[in-house]
Backbone as CSV, one residue per row, in Angstrom:
resi,resn,N_x,N_y,N_z,CA_x,CA_y,CA_z,C_x,C_y,C_z
1,UNK,-37.840,177.509,130.342,-38.062,177.021,128.995,-36.704,176.862,128.320
2,UNK,-36.166,175.685,128.368,-34.897,175.419,127.704,-35.170,174.597,126.460
3,UNK,-34.857,175.168,125.315,-34.998,174.406,124.081,-34.036,174.950,123.045
4,UNK,-33.640,174.081,122.153,-32.765,174.442,121.060,-33.547,175.308,120.077
5,UNK,-32.942,176.414,119.656,-33.585,177.303,118.689,-32.634,177.581,117.531
6,UNK,-33.204,178.036,116.431,-32.388,178.423,115.275,-31.462,179.568,115.660
7,UNK,-30.363,179.680,114.932,-29.288,180.617,115.269,-29.717,182.077,115.391
8,UNK,-30.666,182.500,114.580,-31.037,183.923,114.564,-32.200,184.260,115.498
9,UNK,-32.766,183.278,116.170,-33.921,183.525,117.037,-33.615,184.524,118.156
10,UNK,-32.473,184.435,118.846,-32.205,185.444,119.881,-32.184,186.877,119.321
11,UNK,-31.600,187.069,118.139,-31.584,188.401,117.501,-32.998,188.868,117.185
12,UNK,-33.813,187.962,116.675,-35.191,188.303,116.304,-35.989,188.698,117.540
13,UNK,-35.830,187.962,118.621,-36.521,188.294,119.872,-36.092,189.671,120.356
14,UNK,-34.784,189.910,120.335,-34.276,191.202,120.800,-34.814,192.345,119.947
15,UNK,-34.837,192.154,118.645,-35.318,193.203,117.726,-36.815,193.440,117.884
16,UNK,-37.595,192.359,117.948,-39.053,192.488,117.969,-39.626,192.810,119.345
17,UNK,-38.987,192.315,120.392,-39.547,192.479,121.724,-38.739,193.418,122.614
18,UNK,-37.560,193.809,122.128,-36.747,194.744,122.893,-36.093,194.158,124.127
19,UNK,-36.045,192.845,124.226,-35.380,192.215,125.360,-34.272,191.293,124.855
20,UNK,-33.226,191.206,125.630,-32.130,190.317,125.274,-32.362,188.981,125.976
21,UNK,-32.689,187.933,125.193,-32.959,186.648,125.827,-31.701,186.015,126.419
22,UNK,-31.894,185.276,127.478,-30.785,184.555,128.112,-30.544,183.280,127.296
23,UNK,-29.320,183.093,126.857,-28.970,181.920,126.054,-27.686,181.298,126.598
24,UNK,-27.414,180.092,126.137,-26.150,179.438,126.446,-25.810,178.497,125.309
25,UNK,-24.585,178.057,125.272,-24.088,177.136,124.254,-24.481,175.711,124.619
26,UNK,-25.028,174.980,123.655,-25.361,173.570,123.878,-24.098,172.752,123.654
27,UNK,-23.584,172.184,124.685,-22.377,171.358,124.581,-22.737,169.901,124.383
28,UNK,-22.512,169.127,125.414,-22.750,167.681,125.345,-24.214,167.334,125.104
29,UNK,-25.114,168.242,125.498,-26.533,167.933,125.331,-27.063,168.266,123.930
30,UNK,-26.187,168.742,123.049,-26.617,169.171,121.711,-27.333,168.056,120.955
31,UNK,-26.779,166.847,120.954,-27.382,165.745,120.209,-28.777,165.429,120.741
32,UNK,-28.920,165.345,122.055,-30.244,165.096,122.648,-31.191,166.257,122.389
33,UNK,-30.665,167.471,122.398,-31.493,168.642,122.105,-32.013,168.591,120.673
34,UNK,-31.169,168.127,119.759,-31.614,167.972,118.365,-32.713,166.916,118.253
35,UNK,-32.557,165.818,118.970,-33.579,164.767,118.945,-34.906,165.288,119.496
36,UNK,-34.831,166.046,120.581,-36.039,166.645,121.145,-36.661,167.644,120.177
37,UNK,-35.795,168.393,119.496,-36.283,169.362,118.515,-36.982,168.643,117.363
38,UNK,-36.435,167.519,116.947,-37.063,166.740,115.880,-38.463,166.301,116.305
39,UNK,-38.588,165.802,117.520,-39.905,165.401,118.027,-40.864,166.590,118.027
40,UNK,-40.372,167.742,118.487,-41.190,168.956,118.540,-41.680,169.350,117.140
41,UNK,-40.766,169.346,116.187,-41.127,169.761,114.826,-42.088,168.773,114.174
42,UNK,-41.896,167.483,114.418,-42.813,166.474,113.867,-44.201,166.671,114.474
43,UNK,-44.275,166.879,115.787,-45.568,167.121,116.439,-46.255,168.344,115.837
44,UNK,-45.480,169.417,115.622,-46.051,170.637,115.048,-46.589,170.377,113.645
45,UNK,-45.852,169.599,112.857,-46.337,169.280,111.507,-47.607,168.445,111.572
46,UNK,-47.609,167.429,112.414,-48.781,166.561,112.518,-50.017,167.336,112.962
47,UNK,-49.818,168.337,113.800,-50.932,169.152,114.282,-51.412,170.134,113.207
48,UNK,-50.474,170.812,112.556,-50.843,171.897,111.641,-50.848,171.505,110.165
49,UNK,-50.057,170.513,109.810,-49.826,170.122,108.411,-49.285,171.286,107.574
50,UNK,-48.653,172.231,108.235,-48.049,173.391,107.574,-46.765,172.967,106.875
51,UNK,-46.637,173.310,105.603,-45.463,172.937,104.812,-44.165,173.462,105.404
52,UNK,-44.211,174.606,106.067,-42.992,175.165,106.676,-42.446,174.238,107.756
53,UNK,-43.314,173.485,108.386,-42.859,172.545,109.408,-42.019,171.434,108.782
54,UNK,-42.324,171.068,107.538,-41.491,170.079,106.842,-40.076,170.613,106.654
55,UNK,-39.963,171.899,106.339,-38.645,172.517,106.195,-37.903,172.511,107.528
56,UNK,-38.632,172.746,108.619,-38.021,172.708,109.955,-37.521,171.300,110.274
57,UNK,-38.319,170.303,109.919,-37.919,168.908,110.148,-36.633,168.610,109.393
58,UNK,-36.572,169.026,108.131,-35.360,168.796,107.332,-34.148,169.489,107.937
59,UNK,-34.338,170.704,108.423,-33.225,171.443,109.023,-32.646,170.669,110.205
60,UNK,-33.529,170.098,111.017,-33.071,169.312,112.168,-32.407,168.016,111.694
61,UNK,-32.976,167.376,110.683,-32.381,166.145,110.137,-30.976,166.433,109.609
62,UNK,-30.800,167.537,108.908,-29.471,167.894,108.399,-28.495,168.140,109.540
63,UNK,-28.955,168.771,110.610,-28.087,169.016,111.771,-27.710,167.695,112.448
64,UNK,-28.665,166.779,112.556,-28.358,165.459,113.115,-27.367,164.713,112.221
65,UNK,-27.553,164.815,110.919,-26.615,164.195,109.980,-25.216,164.757,110.152
66,UNK,-25.134,166.066,110.298,-23.833,166.720,110.488,-23.143,166.195,111.744
67,UNK,-23.928,165.964,112.796,-23.381,165.397,114.032,-22.817,163.997,113.799
68,UNK,-23.350,163.287,112.817,-22.872,161.942,112.482,-21.829,161.970,111.372
69,UNK,-21.419,163.181,110.958,-20.397,163.314,109.932,-20.932,163.245,108.507
70,UNK,-22.230,163.459,108.347,-22.846,163.401,107.018,-23.289,164.786,106.573
71,UNK,-23.054,165.096,105.299,-23.594,166.348,104.772,-24.926,166.062,104.076
72,UNK,-25.585,167.099,103.586,-26.902,166.950,102.955,-26.860,165.973,101.788
73,UNK,-25.815,166.075,100.998,-25.698,165.215,99.819,-25.554,163.750,100.215
74,UNK,-24.810,163.491,101.271,-24.639,162.113,101.732,-25.955,161.546,102.282
75,UNK,-26.702,162.384,102.971,-28.015,161.955,103.453,-28.919,161.644,102.265
76,UNK,-28.892,162.516,101.277,-29.709,162.297,100.075,-29.273,161.031,99.342
77,UNK,-27.974,160.782,99.268,-27.477,159.549,98.635,-28.004,158.319,99.374
78,UNK,-28.009,158.368,100.700,-28.536,157.255,101.493,-30.026,157.056,101.233
79,UNK,-30.742,158.178,101.133,-32.175,158.100,100.856,-32.439,157.458,99.496
80,UNK,-31.678,157.870,98.492,-31.832,157.330,97.132,-31.487,155.846,97.103
81,UNK,-30.408,155.474,97.793,-29.993,154.068,97.854,-31.083,153.205,98.505
82,UNK,-31.629,153.694,99.609,-32.670,152.939,100.299,-33.931,152.860,99.441
83,UNK,-34.254,153.943,98.744,-35.424,153.950,97.859,-35.253,152.930,96.734
84,UNK,-34.036,152.830,96.198,-33.775,151.866,95.128,-33.962,150.434,95.632
85,UNK,-33.569,150.189,96.883,-33.671,148.841,97.445,-35.082,148.493,97.908
86,UNK,-35.744,149.450,98.565,-37.024,149.142,99.207,-38.204,149.926,98.658
87,UNK,-37.939,150.864,97.752,-39.015,151.678,97.198,-39.286,152.906,98.046
88,UNK,-40.229,153.695,97.547,-40.650,154.890,98.277,-42.035,154.651,98.857
89,UNK,-42.847,155.680,98.833,-44.213,155.577,99.332,-45.215,155.994,98.263
90,UNK,-44.771,155.976,97.012,-45.598,156.445,95.902,-46.857,155.614,95.692
91,UNK,-46.781,154.322,95.939,-47.920,153.434,95.683,-48.920,153.405,96.838
92,UNK,-48.596,154.101,97.922,-49.495,154.258,99.075,-49.994,152.915,99.616
93,UNK,-49.076,151.976,99.759,-49.410,150.610,100.189,-49.524,150.546,101.710
94,UNK,-50.618,149.963,102.188,-50.797,149.676,103.614,-50.641,148.174,103.798
95,UNK,-49.730,147.750,104.639,-49.541,146.341,104.944,-50.529,145.965,106.051
96,UNK,-51.459,145.091,105.735,-52.513,144.738,106.690,-52.154,143.544,107.558
97,UNK,-51.328,142.660,107.074,-51.021,141.459,107.842,-49.668,140.928,107.465
């Protein structure tokens, strides 16, 4: 089971289960691991609709942004700019054709 986990997960496993999990540093595969993690978190949200999963999705998005040289504020600025140009989803419009 190889998957990217949050930084404190190995400590939590060790504390709660009394075992030291085997871990390694994600080097070149970090970006792909983040993409896989994003898919995992989106699937979990779609299945459970748990609000905490939205926070997990954002955490992965911020990490992906950081890999592209963007901080949270820059991502938010891009979101606001795109919303100004194309709108949001407030009107709940479905394009049928």
